[in-house]
């Protein structure tokens, strides 16, 4: 994929090794799971801006909470979980699943 989303993040109470895992999972979701969806956005508008901003924290119960903002071609899709996730990988994959579903509705 020639165009890449701009990704920014913030972590709160997350150990550094887990931060690297989260960034890796986000990258894999963008490169593998979102590739065809993002290509359609860029095909419709070559200079479309796609940004993904996320904040992930670990609460006192050692559960993960997140806020994701997916910006694409002037639109915003926010995602936040209402129940803490035990595994941060599941949380990230869940957020991207909802974003894919949102993009599917746009087609």
XYZ file of N, CA, C and O in Angstrom:
428
model
N 0.863 -1.172 0.000
C 0.000 0.000 0.000
C 0.902 1.224 0.000
O 1.782 1.354 0.827
N 0.690 2.125 -0.936
C 1.560 3.292 -1.056
C 1.219 4.365 -0.026
O 2.106 4.974 0.541
N -0.040 4.634 0.208
C -0.439 5.618 1.209
C -0.572 4.934 2.558
O -1.101 3.837 2.657
N -0.108 5.610 3.581
C -0.162 5.062 4.928
C -0.887 6.039 5.836
O -0.709 7.245 5.729
N -1.670 5.529 6.768
C -2.295 6.412 7.750
C -1.250 7.017 8.680
O -0.187 6.433 8.904
N -1.576 8.162 9.215
C -0.754 8.795 10.243
C -1.243 8.244 11.575
O -2.433 8.307 11.878
N -0.339 7.693 12.354
C -0.721 7.058 13.608
C -0.052 7.785 14.769
O 1.147 8.048 14.734
N -0.840 8.111 15.789
C -0.276 8.680 17.013
C -0.913 7.969 18.203
O -2.031 7.466 18.120
N -0.171 7.926 19.298
C -0.648 7.180 20.460
C -0.171 7.808 21.758
O 0.797 8.565 21.782
N -0.879 7.437 22.821
C -0.488 7.792 24.186
C -0.803 6.590 25.054
O -1.814 5.916 24.866
N 0.098 6.322 25.983
C -0.088 5.203 26.903
C -0.062 5.711 28.340
O 0.719 6.587 28.673
N -0.922 5.115 29.161
C -0.983 5.454 30.574
C -0.946 4.159 31.387
O -1.768 3.265 31.157
N 0.036 4.065 32.286
C 0.197 2.891 33.141
C 0.402 1.604 32.345
O -0.075 0.536 32.736
N 1.072 1.716 31.207
C 1.358 0.555 30.361
C 2.870 0.341 30.358
O 3.612 1.257 29.990
N 3.339 -0.865 30.746
C 4.782 -1.135 30.695
C 5.321 -1.004 29.271
O 4.601 -1.255 28.299
N 6.584 -0.621 29.154
C 7.174 -0.354 27.838
C 7.108 -1.563 26.907
O 6.832 -1.417 25.722
N 7.337 -2.772 27.434
C 7.283 -3.943 26.558
C 5.880 -4.147 25.992
O 5.719 -4.562 24.844
N 4.845 -3.823 26.767
C 3.481 -3.926 26.264
C 3.167 -2.805 25.273
O 2.372 -3.004 24.356
N 3.773 -1.646 25.453
C 3.593 -0.561 24.478
C 4.082 -1.018 23.105
O 3.426 -0.756 22.091
N 5.211 -1.706 23.066
C 5.743 -2.206 21.800
C 4.813 -3.242 21.182
O 4.609 -3.256 19.964
N 4.229 -4.088 22.015
C 3.276 -5.086 21.523
C 2.063 -4.396 20.920
O 1.593 -4.760 19.833
N 1.557 -3.376 21.595
C 0.386 -2.638 21.101
C 0.698 -1.989 19.758
O -0.088 -2.099 18.809
N 1.833 -1.335 19.658
C 2.208 -0.676 18.397
C 2.344 -1.705 17.278
O 1.951 -1.437 16.137
N 2.865 -2.875 17.590
C 3.001 -3.938 16.598
C 1.627 -4.424 16.129
O 1.392 -4.606 14.929
N 0.701 -4.599 17.062
C -0.644 -5.052 16.704
C -1.366 -4.001 15.867
O -2.045 -4.328 14.894
N -1.226 -2.742 16.227
C -1.835 -1.664 15.437
C -1.272 -1.699 14.017
O -2.011 -1.635 13.036
N 0.049 -1.836 13.898
C 0.681 -1.906 12.578
C 0.185 -3.076 11.754
O -0.093 -2.937 10.558
N 0.035 -4.231 12.375
C -0.470 -5.410 11.653
C -1.909 -5.210 11.217
O -2.293 -5.620 10.121
N -2.722 -4.598 12.060
C -4.104 -4.321 11.671
C -4.147 -3.392 10.470
O -4.940 -3.598 9.553
N -3.294 -2.385 10.451
C -3.267 -1.444 9.331
C -2.770 -2.135 8.068
O -3.372 -2.023 7.000
N -1.675 -2.872 8.181
C -1.049 -3.477 7.002
C -1.813 -4.671 6.435
O -1.830 -4.865 5.222
N -2.441 -5.459 7.294
C -3.053 -6.701 6.812
C -4.565 -6.677 6.828
O -5.198 -7.035 5.832
N -5.151 -6.277 7.921
C -6.610 -6.348 8.035
C -7.317 -5.165 7.391
O -8.435 -5.283 6.917
N -6.665 -3.999 7.380
C -7.306 -2.788 6.876
C -6.877 -2.422 5.459
O -7.409 -1.492 4.882
N -5.929 -3.141 4.912
C -5.319 -2.780 3.639
C -6.347 -2.510 2.543
O -6.330 -1.453 1.920
N -7.252 -3.435 2.310
C -8.210 -3.253 1.209
C -9.175 -2.100 1.490
O -9.559 -1.369 0.581
N -9.550 -1.907 2.737
C -10.446 -0.803 3.092
C -9.759 0.546 2.874
O -10.356 1.485 2.347
N -8.502 0.626 3.283
C -7.755 1.874 3.112
C -7.484 2.152 1.638
O -7.528 3.307 1.200
N -7.216 1.121 0.858
C -7.001 1.315 -0.580
C -8.219 1.943 -1.239
O -8.077 2.796 -2.116
N -9.413 1.550 -0.802
C -10.641 2.131 -1.367
C -10.762 3.610 -1.018
O -11.192 4.417 -1.843
N -10.377 3.973 0.195
C -10.416 5.387 0.587
C -9.470 6.189 -0.301
O -9.840 7.228 -0.842
N -8.247 5.687 -0.464
C -7.248 6.396 -1.267
C -7.601 6.361 -2.755
O -7.269 7.284 -3.489
N -8.282 5.315 -3.215
C -8.684 5.239 -4.624
C -9.728 6.307 -4.934
O -9.719 6.897 -6.012
N -10.634 6.552 -3.993
C -11.672 7.566 -4.193
C -11.111 8.981 -4.133
O -11.632 9.880 -4.774
N -10.054 9.152 -3.357
C -9.435 10.469 -3.216
C -7.966 10.242 -2.889
O -7.621 9.902 -1.758
N -7.112 10.411 -3.879
C -5.699 10.067 -3.745
C -5.021 10.766 -2.569
O -4.189 10.180 -1.890
N -5.402 12.011 -2.316
C -4.757 12.751 -1.228
C -5.576 12.720 0.076
O -5.394 13.561 0.954
N -6.453 11.716 0.213
C -7.243 11.586 1.431
C -6.316 11.412 2.622
O -5.289 10.745 2.539
N -6.688 12.062 3.714
C -5.900 11.914 4.931
C -6.587 10.896 5.837
O -7.771 11.007 6.128
N -5.805 9.918 6.244
C -6.285 8.914 7.194
C -5.382 9.011 8.413
O -4.160 8.913 8.300
N -6.012 9.229 9.572
C -5.262 9.314 10.825
C -5.893 8.383 11.847
O -7.121 8.249 11.900
N -5.047 7.794 12.634
C -5.508 6.947 13.730
C -4.817 7.454 14.987
O -3.596 7.446 15.076
N -5.625 7.913 15.928
C -5.107 8.389 17.206
C -5.703 7.508 18.288
O -6.905 7.264 18.293
N -4.853 7.026 19.171
C -5.381 6.189 20.232
C -4.670 6.421 21.557
O -3.520 6.825 21.598
N -5.439 6.185 22.620
C -4.942 6.277 23.990
C -5.347 4.985 24.680
O -6.519 4.597 24.636
N -4.378 4.335 25.302
C -4.661 3.087 26.008
C -4.114 3.202 27.418
O -3.002 3.677 27.630
N -4.923 2.757 28.362
C -4.501 2.783 29.764
C -4.843 1.452 30.425
O -5.685 0.692 29.932
N -4.165 1.215 31.526
C -4.462 0.035 32.335
C -5.034 0.543 33.654
O -4.415 1.362 34.330
N -6.227 0.061 34.011
C -6.867 0.544 35.221
C -6.358 -0.208 36.458
O -5.485 -1.082 36.359
N -6.908 0.117 37.609
C -6.449 -0.480 38.872
C -6.710 -1.978 38.941
O -6.047 -2.698 39.687
N -7.665 -2.454 38.150
C -7.975 -3.885 38.121
C -7.138 -4.625 37.076
O -7.417 -5.775 36.754
N -6.147 -3.910 36.509
C -5.257 -4.478 35.481
C -6.000 -4.820 34.191
O -5.611 -5.700 33.449
N -7.082 -4.096 33.935
C -7.827 -4.246 32.682
C -7.490 -3.059 31.789
O -7.166 -1.976 32.265
N -7.585 -3.288 30.479
C -7.198 -2.267 29.508
C -8.411 -1.500 29.007
O -9.455 -2.081 28.717
N -8.229 -0.199 28.899
C -9.256 0.700 28.381
C -8.637 1.537 27.271
O -7.447 1.850 27.329
N -9.455 1.896 26.303
C -8.896 2.641 25.169
C -9.910 3.597 24.568
O -11.114 3.414 24.676
N -9.358 4.606 23.923
C -10.104 5.517 23.063
C -9.360 5.573 21.739
O -8.165 5.869 21.718
N -10.062 5.259 20.677
C -9.501 5.354 19.333
C -10.295 6.393 18.567
O -11.523 6.454 18.677
N -9.619 7.208 17.789
C -10.257 8.109 16.843
C -9.704 7.780 15.470
O -8.510 7.906 15.232
N -10.582 7.313 14.601
C -10.219 7.000 13.229
C -10.734 8.133 12.353
O -11.943 8.339 12.250
N -9.824 8.897 11.769
C -10.178 9.989 10.861
C -9.899 9.508 9.441
O -8.792 9.029 9.162
N -10.867 9.643 8.559
C -10.653 9.231 7.181
C -11.456 10.122 6.248
O -12.651 10.267 6.404
N -10.739 10.758 5.355
C -11.344 11.604 4.323
C -12.371 12.579 4.911
O -13.485 12.690 4.427
N -11.990 13.253 5.977
C -12.855 14.257 6.576
C -13.915 13.718 7.514
O -14.738 14.469 8.019
N -13.936 12.416 7.752
C -14.923 11.810 8.639
C -14.223 11.307 9.899
O -13.040 11.009 9.879
N -14.984 11.193 10.960
C -14.453 10.707 12.232
C -15.272 9.515 12.684
O -16.507 9.546 12.671
N -14.563 8.465 13.089
C -15.206 7.322 13.726
C -14.530 7.111 15.076
O -13.384 6.659 15.129
N -15.193 7.477 16.172
C -14.596 7.266 17.493
C -14.962 5.879 18.026
O -16.041 5.349 17.740
N -14.055 5.304 18.782
C -14.314 4.027 19.440
C -13.740 4.088 20.851
O -12.603 4.539 21.047
N -14.509 3.658 21.813
C -13.998 3.483 23.168
C -14.719 2.282 23.768
O -15.874 2.011 23.434
N -14.023 1.559 24.613
C -14.652 0.390 25.216
C -15.304 0.776 26.537
O -14.805 1.618 27.274
N -16.423 0.143 26.815
C -17.141 0.427 28.057
C -16.789 -0.583 29.153
O -17.016 -0.331 30.322
N -16.230 -1.718 28.758
C -15.812 -2.747 29.697
C -14.323 -3.001 29.478
O -13.877 -3.128 28.328
N -13.556 -3.068 30.551
C -12.124 -3.295 30.430
C -11.809 -4.657 29.836
O -12.527 -5.631 30.062
N -10.740 -4.710 29.052
C -10.295 -5.946 28.430
C -9.143 -6.536 29.234
O -8.248 -5.811 29.671
N -9.154 -7.837 29.401
C -8.070 -8.509 30.106
C -6.799 -8.523 29.265
O -5.702 -8.370 29.777
N -6.953 -8.703 27.948
C -5.814 -8.773 27.038
C -5.835 -7.574 26.097
O -6.819 -7.345 25.396
N -4.747 -6.845 26.077
C -4.676 -5.634 25.258
C -4.785 -5.962 23.766
O -5.329 -5.175 22.995
N -4.308 -7.127 23.356
C -4.402 -7.530 21.956
C -5.859 -7.601 21.516
O -6.213 -7.164 20.421
N -6.705 -8.158 22.386
C -8.126 -8.259 22.060
C -8.761 -6.876 21.923
O -9.599 -6.653 21.050
N -8.355 -5.962 22.774
C -8.894 -4.605 22.729
C -8.558 -3.925 21.411
O -9.436 -3.355 20.748
N -7.307 -3.994 20.995
C -6.889 -3.355 19.740
C -7.612 -3.995 18.556
O -8.153 -3.292 17.687
N -7.647 -5.314 18.512
C -8.331 -5.997 17.409
C -9.816 -5.666 17.378
O -10.408 -5.514 16.307
N -10.427 -5.526 18.547
C -11.844 -5.178 18.633
C -12.097 -3.777 18.061
O -13.064 -3.569 17.324
N -11.236 -2.833 18.396
C -11.388 -1.467 17.877
C -11.303 -1.454 16.351
O -12.121 -0.821 15.678
N -10.318 -2.161 15.792
C -10.172 -2.189 14.339
C -11.322 -2.938 13.666
O -11.731 -2.586 12.561
N -11.866 -3.943 14.330
C -13.031 -4.652 13.785
C -14.198 -3.679 13.617
O -14.867 -3.659 12.587
N -14.426 -2.854 14.634
C -15.511 -1.873 14.544
C -15.242 -0.838 13.449
O -16.165 -0.404 12.760
N -13.994 -0.445 13.275
C -13.652 0.503 12.215
C -13.897 -0.119 10.839
O -14.460 0.524 9.954
N -13.521 -1.372 10.663
C -13.778 -2.063 9.390
C -15.269 -2.127 9.102
O -15.704 -1.906 7.973
N -16.054 -2.433 10.126
C -17.504 -2.493 9.946
C -18.061 -1.138 9.537
O -18.941 -1.052 8.681
N -17.537 -0.073 10.126
C -17.962 1.278 9.772
C -17.629 1.576 8.309
O -18.451 2.109 7.575
N -16.429 1.218 7.886
C -16.026 1.453 6.504
C -16.855 0.623 5.529
O -17.172 1.074 4.424
N -17.236 -0.573 5.928
C -18.064 -1.420 5.072
C -19.432 -0.784 4.825
O -19.985 -0.906 3.739
N -19.956 -0.105 5.811
C -21.246 0.567 5.666
C -21.161 1.756 4.720
O -22.148 2.149 4.118
N -19.954 2.328 4.576
C -19.760 3.504 3.720
C -19.748 3.144 2.242
O -19.945 3.987 1.410
N -19.457 1.892 1.943
C -19.299 1.494 0.537
C -20.599 1.469 -0.208
O -21.652 1.300 0.268
